[in-house]
Amino acid sequence: MKQISTLLAIILLMMLPAVMTRSVEVQNNSVQLVQTSEPTGWFYNITKEKGARPASLPFSFICNGQHSSEWLAGCEFSRSAKQLDNSRHEITLVYSDKLTGLTLRCVAVEYLDFPTVEWTLHFRNEGTADTPILENIQPLDLNFARQADAKDEFLLHHARGSVSGPNDYEPFSKPLPPETKCQFDALNGKPSWGEWPYYNLEWGSGGAIIAIGWPGSWSSRFTRNAGTQLHIQAGQQKTHFRLHPQEEVRSPLIVVQRYEGDWLAGQNIWRRWMWAHIIPRPGGKMLQPMTGGFDGYYFPDLQITEKGEKQAIDRYAEERLLPDCWWVDAGWFQMTDAKGVSSFWNAGTWDIETKRLPDGLRPVFDHAKSKGIGKGILWFEPERVAPGRWLSEQHPEWLSGREGQYKLLNLGNPEAWDWVTNMVDKTLKDAGITIYREDFNFGPLDCWTYNEPEDRQGINEIKHVTGHLAFWKELLKRDPNRMIDTCASGGHRLDIETLRLSVPLWRSDCSWDPIGMQCITYGLSLWVPYQGTGVVSDDPYVMRSDMTPFFLMSWDMNRKDIDFDRLRKLMAEWHKISKYYKGDFYPLSAYSLSNTAWMAWQYNCPEDNAGMVQVFRRADSPYISAQFVLKGLDASAEYRVVNAGTGSSSVYTGKKLMGEGFTASIKAMPGATTYIYTKRQAAKPR
């Protein structure tokens, strides 16, 4: 039975480019999108037949010791399809077992403007008794095949997750020759801590991008046989449970996106899909680059006061460096424990600290608005609860975990869910704040598994994960102009389900290190188009290393040694280049943490006939110049290339820029510069 599944899945997946990639064309390594309204694709085609051929489905599980390909064959089956909007088509498969009452619902969405399909499994007990054991649920269970005579092997492009170091999101390329096996596992229940839940599998003249959407503990496995096939499985790390009557759970989301061309073409199709369908749109508008302002004087003590915040806001205004939003991090709530220790680690009492903020938070953010700062952002960490705090004392039934340690606010508990949703919503509205910043500074896996019954393994995690996603959705529903910043120790919760609802304004707890910032931008920009970090220095090399779509100004505005004229010039440079972050991303150099290296990348916006290049010379590089070949340009056109810092410019043909490239010269050690290029006209005949 599994062999039939393997062969059919291979055949159908290899049909995917023909069916779906008509919406994407790659010309001169530049991605061009072509709209199509045809409501058919790979998932639609494999589910057209009556019964949806259980052996061909791209997922699997075990029910009562029986493989899903056999168990589903004995179920009643129904299929429905509907158009969600101009860009999406939904297919729902329902399998019902009348004997046990267990129902499987698979909901898939095919995108009509991108070669992309996603799906999620939902299991529900419609009966009056517990179901048999469900286990080893793999929402992704699929085979890929390469041509037997092809020279190119499977090549897996993947990345490191966030480890709060300069190598966060470091890209890797791993060949998968015959009889290769590799496995990746999220650490301690946080989806991008240590490992990265995204993959680009390249083979032949194209490939596929695969993403796992699960803000919890996931696992993926890549198994190459002795021939031409590669077997991929992915899902929650541990599932072994019964469902109680009327109980329903879901699986991780799976996304598969097919592409043709090289792997970077695939990454840029992904980036465009992210912009079009994933990155949140507060108020229904495309998210724009933003600056934040932060009082660097109190960092890291986090003892904010109303007076101190207002003074910092006034200093930003005086220096004509007004940000788009004012950022208040940990330090606003009651942090002092019974021993008199004041620390943001003492989370769990979410009353405002009135000794330092006697009138609450509203005066701070009203003052910011009076100076022209339109938005506010406020830090919370609602899931982690320290011993001795209000939640620990008043509602221990809402918490899970071991005594004497941090506990987890159980968002699968309806009462806890109601309380935290109302508390966060009210705090934000009372202060006039539109950006909710959520941190998460411990691993929840032990809290989920502690005292979990043998026949309910994985249930606590599922209930918490689905509760957390529902919590965020409710916050956004209550205020459509609201944004969510996912921090989670700086990048530990960046799976695709999380990024549907939030953006990482603080992408890594590795901060202030220019080499680390360069390398983090290089790796993360392949996957996450909108991201942010902060800067505490006025040094041009450091500031340019930190420039991202969200740019947090974190200076101590009372310092006497800051060159504010230089800061204004550098911020003006950021404003010039920030509109290009929406473009296709191309690394122009090798990834390197070496202090002797040069690093460079390009953001290309073919719709605007423009783009920009950021170039960095590290401190120990002996070379004063380097040559960089650009991507995605019009070979027949001329481009003016302007140094954003000095204003000097040169004119090149697109052919030369994509062939020989252009020379960047940097005398400073270390040094950085940014180039903006614009298309002028068709090149003159020579």
CSV table of N, CA, C and O in Angstrom, one decimal, residues 385 389-401 403 407-417 419 447 460 464:
chain,number,residue,atom,x,y,z
A,385,VAL,N,5.2,32.6,34.3
A,385,VAL,CA,4.7,33.1,35.6
A,385,VAL,C,5.7,32.7,36.6
A,385,VAL,O,6.0,31.5,36.8
A,389,ARG,N,4.0,35.3,42.4
A,389,ARG,CA,3.3,36.5,41.8
A,389,ARG,C,1.8,36.3,41.9
A,389,ARG,O,1.3,35.2,42.3
A,390,TRP,N,1.1,37.3,41.4
A,390,TRP,CA,-0.4,37.3,41.6
A,390,TRP,C,-1.0,36.1,41.0
A,390,TRP,O,-1.9,35.4,41.6
A,391,LEU,N,-0.6,35.7,39.7
A,391,LEU,CA,-1.2,34.6,39.1
A,391,LEU,C,-0.9,33.3,39.9
A,391,LEU,O,-1.8,32.4,40.0
A,392,SER,N,0.3,33.2,40.4
A,392,SER,CA,0.7,32.0,41.2
A,392,SER,C,-0.1,31.8,42.4
A,392,SER,O,-0.5,30.7,42.8
A,393,GLU,N,-0.4,33.0,43.1
A,393,GLU,CA,-1.1,33.0,44.3
A,393,GLU,C,-2.6,32.9,44.2
A,393,GLU,O,-3.3,32.2,44.9
A,394,GLN,N,-3.2,33.6,43.2
A,394,GLN,CA,-4.6,33.7,43.1
A,394,GLN,C,-5.2,32.6,42.1
A,394,GLN,O,-6.4,32.3,42.3
A,395,HIS,N,-4.5,32.2,41.1
A,395,HIS,CA,-5.0,31.2,40.2
A,395,HIS,C,-4.1,30.1,39.8
A,395,HIS,O,-3.7,30.0,38.6
A,396,PRO,N,-3.6,29.4,40.8
A,396,PRO,CA,-2.7,28.3,40.5
A,396,PRO,C,-3.3,27.2,39.5
A,396,PRO,O,-2.6,26.5,38.8
A,397,GLU,N,-4.7,27.1,39.5
A,397,GLU,CA,-5.4,26.2,38.6
A,397,GLU,C,-5.2,26.6,37.1
A,397,GLU,O,-5.5,25.7,36.3
A,398,TRP,N,-4.8,27.8,36.9
A,398,TRP,CA,-4.6,28.2,35.5
A,398,TRP,C,-3.2,27.9,35.0
A,398,TRP,O,-2.9,28.1,33.8
A,399,LEU,N,-2.3,27.4,35.9
A,399,LEU,CA,-0.9,27.2,35.5
A,399,LEU,C,-0.5,25.8,35.4
A,399,LEU,O,-1.2,24.9,36.0
A,400,SER,N,0.5,25.5,34.6
A,400,SER,CA,1.0,24.2,34.5
A,400,SER,C,2.5,24.2,34.7
A,400,SER,O,3.2,25.2,34.3
A,401,GLY,N,3.1,23.1,35.2
A,401,GLY,CA,4.5,23.0,35.5
A,401,GLY,C,4.9,22.6,36.9
A,401,GLY,O,4.0,22.3,37.7
A,403,GLU,N,6.5,22.7,40.7
A,403,GLU,CA,6.5,23.7,41.8
A,403,GLU,C,7.9,24.3,42.0
A,403,GLU,O,8.9,23.6,41.8
A,407,LYS,N,6.2,28.8,35.8
A,407,LYS,CA,5.1,28.0,35.3
A,407,LYS,C,4.5,28.6,34.1
A,407,LYS,O,4.8,29.8,33.8
A,408,LEU,N,3.7,27.9,33.4
A,408,LEU,CA,3.1,28.4,32.1
A,408,LEU,C,1.6,28.7,32.3
A,408,LEU,O,0.9,27.9,32.9
A,409,LEU,N,1.2,29.9,31.9
A,409,LEU,CA,-0.2,30.2,31.9
A,409,LEU,C,-0.8,29.4,30.8
A,409,LEU,O,-0.5,29.6,29.6
A,410,ASN,N,-1.7,28.5,31.2
A,410,ASN,CA,-2.3,27.5,30.3
A,410,ASN,C,-3.3,28.2,29.4
A,410,ASN,O,-4.5,28.4,29.8
A,411,LEU,N,-3.0,28.5,28.2
A,411,LEU,CA,-3.9,29.2,27.3
A,411,LEU,C,-4.9,28.2,26.7
A,411,LEU,O,-5.8,28.6,25.9
A,412,GLY,N,-4.8,26.9,27.0
A,412,GLY,CA,-5.9,26.0,26.7
A,412,GLY,C,-7.0,25.9,27.7
A,412,GLY,O,-8.0,25.3,27.5
A,413,ASN,N,-6.8,26.7,28.8
A,413,ASN,CA,-7.8,26.8,29.9
A,413,ASN,C,-8.7,28.0,29.5
A,413,ASN,O,-8.2,29.1,29.5
A,414,PRO,N,-10.0,27.8,29.3
A,414,PRO,CA,-10.9,28.9,28.9
A,414,PRO,C,-10.9,30.1,29.8
A,414,PRO,O,-10.9,31.3,29.4
A,415,GLU,N,-10.8,29.9,31.2
A,415,GLU,CA,-10.9,31.0,32.1
A,415,GLU,C,-9.6,31.8,32.0
A,415,GLU,O,-9.6,33.0,32.1
A,416,ALA,N,-8.4,31.1,31.9
A,416,ALA,CA,-7.1,31.8,31.8
A,416,ALA,C,-7.1,32.5,30.5
A,416,ALA,O,-6.6,33.7,30.5
A,417,TRP,N,-7.6,31.9,29.4
A,417,TRP,CA,-7.6,32.6,28.1
A,417,TRP,C,-8.5,33.9,28.2
A,417,TRP,O,-8.0,34.9,27.7
A,419,TRP,N,-9.1,35.7,30.8
A,419,TRP,CA,-8.5,36.7,31.7
A,419,TRP,C,-7.4,37.4,31.0
A,419,TRP,O,-7.3,38.6,30.9
A,447,CYS,N,6.6,22.0,30.9
A,447,CYS,CA,5.2,22.3,31.4
A,447,CYS,C,4.1,21.6,30.7
A,447,CYS,O,3.1,21.2,31.4
A,460,ASN,N,-1.7,18.6,25.8
A,460,ASN,CA,-1.5,19.9,26.5
A,460,ASN,C,-0.9,20.9,25.5
A,460,ASN,O,-1.2,22.1,25.5
A,464,HIS,N,-2.6,24.4,24.2
A,464,HIS,CA,-1.9,25.7,24.5
A,464,HIS,C,-1.6,26.4,23.2
A,464,HIS,O,-1.8,27.7,23.1
